[in-house]
PDB file of C-alpha atoms in Angstrom:
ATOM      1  CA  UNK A   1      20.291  -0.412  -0.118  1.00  0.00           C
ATOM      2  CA  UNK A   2      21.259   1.451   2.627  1.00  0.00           C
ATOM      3  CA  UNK A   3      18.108   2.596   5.543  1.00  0.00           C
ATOM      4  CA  UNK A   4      18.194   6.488   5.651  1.00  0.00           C
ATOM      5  CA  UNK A   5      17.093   6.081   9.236  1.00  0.00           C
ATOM      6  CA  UNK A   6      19.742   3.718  10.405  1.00  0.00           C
ATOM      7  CA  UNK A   7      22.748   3.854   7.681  1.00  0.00           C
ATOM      8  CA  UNK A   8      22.680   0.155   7.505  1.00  0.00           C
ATOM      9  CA  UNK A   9      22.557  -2.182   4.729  1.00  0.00           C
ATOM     10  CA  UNK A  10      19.274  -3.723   4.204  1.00  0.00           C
ATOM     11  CA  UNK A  11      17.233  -6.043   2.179  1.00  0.00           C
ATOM     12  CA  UNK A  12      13.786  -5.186   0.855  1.00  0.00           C
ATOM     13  CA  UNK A  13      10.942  -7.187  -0.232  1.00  0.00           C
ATOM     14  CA  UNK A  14      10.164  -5.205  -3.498  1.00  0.00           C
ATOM     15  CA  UNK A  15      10.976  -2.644  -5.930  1.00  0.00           C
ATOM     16  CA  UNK A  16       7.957  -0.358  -4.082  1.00  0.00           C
ATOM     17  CA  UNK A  17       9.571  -0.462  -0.584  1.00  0.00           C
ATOM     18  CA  UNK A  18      12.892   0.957  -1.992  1.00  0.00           C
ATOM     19  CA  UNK A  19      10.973   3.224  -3.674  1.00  0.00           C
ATOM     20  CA  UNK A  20       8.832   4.251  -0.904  1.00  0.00           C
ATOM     21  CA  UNK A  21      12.239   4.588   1.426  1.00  0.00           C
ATOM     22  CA  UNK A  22      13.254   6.870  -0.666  1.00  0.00           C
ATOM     23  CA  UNK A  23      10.145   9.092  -1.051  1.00  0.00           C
ATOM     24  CA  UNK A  24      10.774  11.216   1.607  1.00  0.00           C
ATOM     25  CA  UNK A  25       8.051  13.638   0.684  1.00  0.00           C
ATOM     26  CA  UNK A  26       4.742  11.036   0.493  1.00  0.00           C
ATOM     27  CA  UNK A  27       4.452  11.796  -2.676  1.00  0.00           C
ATOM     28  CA  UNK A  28       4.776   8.291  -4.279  1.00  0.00           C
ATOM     29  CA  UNK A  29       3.192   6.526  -0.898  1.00  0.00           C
ATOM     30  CA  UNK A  30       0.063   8.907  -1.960  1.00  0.00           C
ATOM     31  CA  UNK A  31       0.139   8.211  -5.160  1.00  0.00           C
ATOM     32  CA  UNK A  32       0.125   4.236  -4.708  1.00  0.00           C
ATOM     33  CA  UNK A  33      -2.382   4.577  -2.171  1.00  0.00           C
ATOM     34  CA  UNK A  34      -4.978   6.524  -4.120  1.00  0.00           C
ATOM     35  CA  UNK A  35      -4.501   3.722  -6.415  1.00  0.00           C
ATOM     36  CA  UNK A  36      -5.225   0.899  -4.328  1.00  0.00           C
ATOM     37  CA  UNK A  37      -8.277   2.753  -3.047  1.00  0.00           C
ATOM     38  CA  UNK A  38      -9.691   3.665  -6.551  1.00  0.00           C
ATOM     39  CA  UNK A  39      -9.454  -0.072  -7.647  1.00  0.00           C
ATOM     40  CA  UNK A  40     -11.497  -1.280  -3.912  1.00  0.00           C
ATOM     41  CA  UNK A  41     -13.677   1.535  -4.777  1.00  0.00           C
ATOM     42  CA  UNK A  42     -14.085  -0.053  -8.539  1.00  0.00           C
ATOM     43  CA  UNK A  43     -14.801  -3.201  -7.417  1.00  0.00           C
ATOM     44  CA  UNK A  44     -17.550  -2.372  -4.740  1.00  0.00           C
ATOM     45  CA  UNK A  45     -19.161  -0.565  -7.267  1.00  0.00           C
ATOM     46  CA  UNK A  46     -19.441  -3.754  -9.179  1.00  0.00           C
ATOM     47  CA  UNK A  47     -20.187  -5.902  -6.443  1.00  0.00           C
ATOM     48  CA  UNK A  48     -23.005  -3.332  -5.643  1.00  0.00           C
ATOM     49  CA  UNK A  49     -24.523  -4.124  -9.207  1.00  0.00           C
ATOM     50  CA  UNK A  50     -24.322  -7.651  -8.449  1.00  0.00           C
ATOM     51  CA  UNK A  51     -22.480 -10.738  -8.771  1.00  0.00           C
ATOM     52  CA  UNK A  52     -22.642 -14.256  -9.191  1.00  0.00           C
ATOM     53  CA  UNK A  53     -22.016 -16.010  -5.276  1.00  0.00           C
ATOM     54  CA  UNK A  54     -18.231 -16.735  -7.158  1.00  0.00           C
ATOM     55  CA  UNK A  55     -17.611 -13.770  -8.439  1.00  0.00           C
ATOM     56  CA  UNK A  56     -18.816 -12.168  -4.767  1.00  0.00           C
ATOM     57  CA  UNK A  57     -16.464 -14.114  -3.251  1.00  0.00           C
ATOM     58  CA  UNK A  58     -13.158 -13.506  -5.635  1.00  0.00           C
ATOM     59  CA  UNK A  59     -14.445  -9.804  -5.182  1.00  0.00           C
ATOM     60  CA  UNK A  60     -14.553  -9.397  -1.559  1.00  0.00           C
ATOM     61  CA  UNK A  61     -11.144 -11.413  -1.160  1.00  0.00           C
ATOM     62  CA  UNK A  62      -9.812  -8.534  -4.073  1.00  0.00           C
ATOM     63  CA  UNK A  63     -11.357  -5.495  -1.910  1.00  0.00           C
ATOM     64  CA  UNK A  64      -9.784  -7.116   1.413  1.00  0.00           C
ATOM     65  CA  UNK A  65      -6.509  -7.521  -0.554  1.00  0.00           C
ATOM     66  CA  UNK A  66      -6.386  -4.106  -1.485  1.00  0.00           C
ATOM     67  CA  UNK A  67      -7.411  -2.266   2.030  1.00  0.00           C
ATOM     68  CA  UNK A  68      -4.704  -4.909   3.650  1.00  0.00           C
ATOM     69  CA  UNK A  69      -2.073  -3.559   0.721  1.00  0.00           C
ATOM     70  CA  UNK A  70      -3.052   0.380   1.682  1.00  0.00           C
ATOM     71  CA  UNK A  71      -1.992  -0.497   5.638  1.00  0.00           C
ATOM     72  CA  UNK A  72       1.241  -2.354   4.560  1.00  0.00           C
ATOM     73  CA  UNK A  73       2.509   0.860   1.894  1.00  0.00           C
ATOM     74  CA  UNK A  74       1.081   3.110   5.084  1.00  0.00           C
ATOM     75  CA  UNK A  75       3.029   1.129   7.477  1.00  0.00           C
ATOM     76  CA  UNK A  76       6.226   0.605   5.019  1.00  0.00           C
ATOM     77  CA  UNK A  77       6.433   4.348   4.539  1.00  0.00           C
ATOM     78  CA  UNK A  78       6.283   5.655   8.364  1.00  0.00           C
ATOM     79  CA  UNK A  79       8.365   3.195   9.588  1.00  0.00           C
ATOM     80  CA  UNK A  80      11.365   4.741   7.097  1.00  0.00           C
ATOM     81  CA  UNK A  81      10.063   8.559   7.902  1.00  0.00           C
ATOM     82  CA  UNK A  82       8.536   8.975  11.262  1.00  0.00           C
ATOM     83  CA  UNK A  83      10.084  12.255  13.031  1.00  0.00           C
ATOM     84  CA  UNK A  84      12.574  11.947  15.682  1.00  0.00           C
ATOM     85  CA  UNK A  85      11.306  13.741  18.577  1.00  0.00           C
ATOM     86  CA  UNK A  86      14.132  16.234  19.887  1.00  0.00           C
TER      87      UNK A  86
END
C-alpha cells in the first residue's frame, strides 16, 4: 500500500492501520476509539463492583491495554493526516 503522505510503498502492521490511512475524514479512527473507551469504561465499572485480587489484576492489565491501544490508533492516524503548514 502506497502512504498518501509520501507516495511510497509501505508495509503495515494490520488490517486497521490501512484502514485508518485511508480514513481521511476520522471517521473510522473515532469510531474505533469510542470503542476502546466504552470497553475500559465496561471494565472499571466491574472492577468498581469488585473483584477477586486475580481478576483485579487481569482487569487493570485489560483497562491499561485498552488506553495504550486508544494512543497507538490516535498516533497511527495523525501521523498519515497531520496538515502541512503552507
Amino acid at each position: 500500500m502506497k502512504d498518501p503522505q509520501t507516495d511510497n510503498e509501505k508495509v503495515h502492521l494490520s488490517d486497521l492501520e490501512d484502514r485508518l490511512i485511508q480514513d481521511a475524514d476520522g471517521e473510522l479512527k473515532e469510531q474505533v476509539l469510542k470503542e476502546l473507551v466504552d470497553e475500559a469504561f465496561r471494565l472499571k465499572s466491574e472492577r468498581d463492583k469488585g473483584l477477586s485480587p486475580d481478576e483485579f489484576e487481569i482487569n487493570d492489565k485489560m483497562i491499561t491495554a485498552l488506553i495504550a491501544a486508544t494512543e497507538v490508533v490516535d498516533k497511527t492516524w495523525n501521523t498519515h493526516h497531520k496538515k502541512r503548514a503552507d
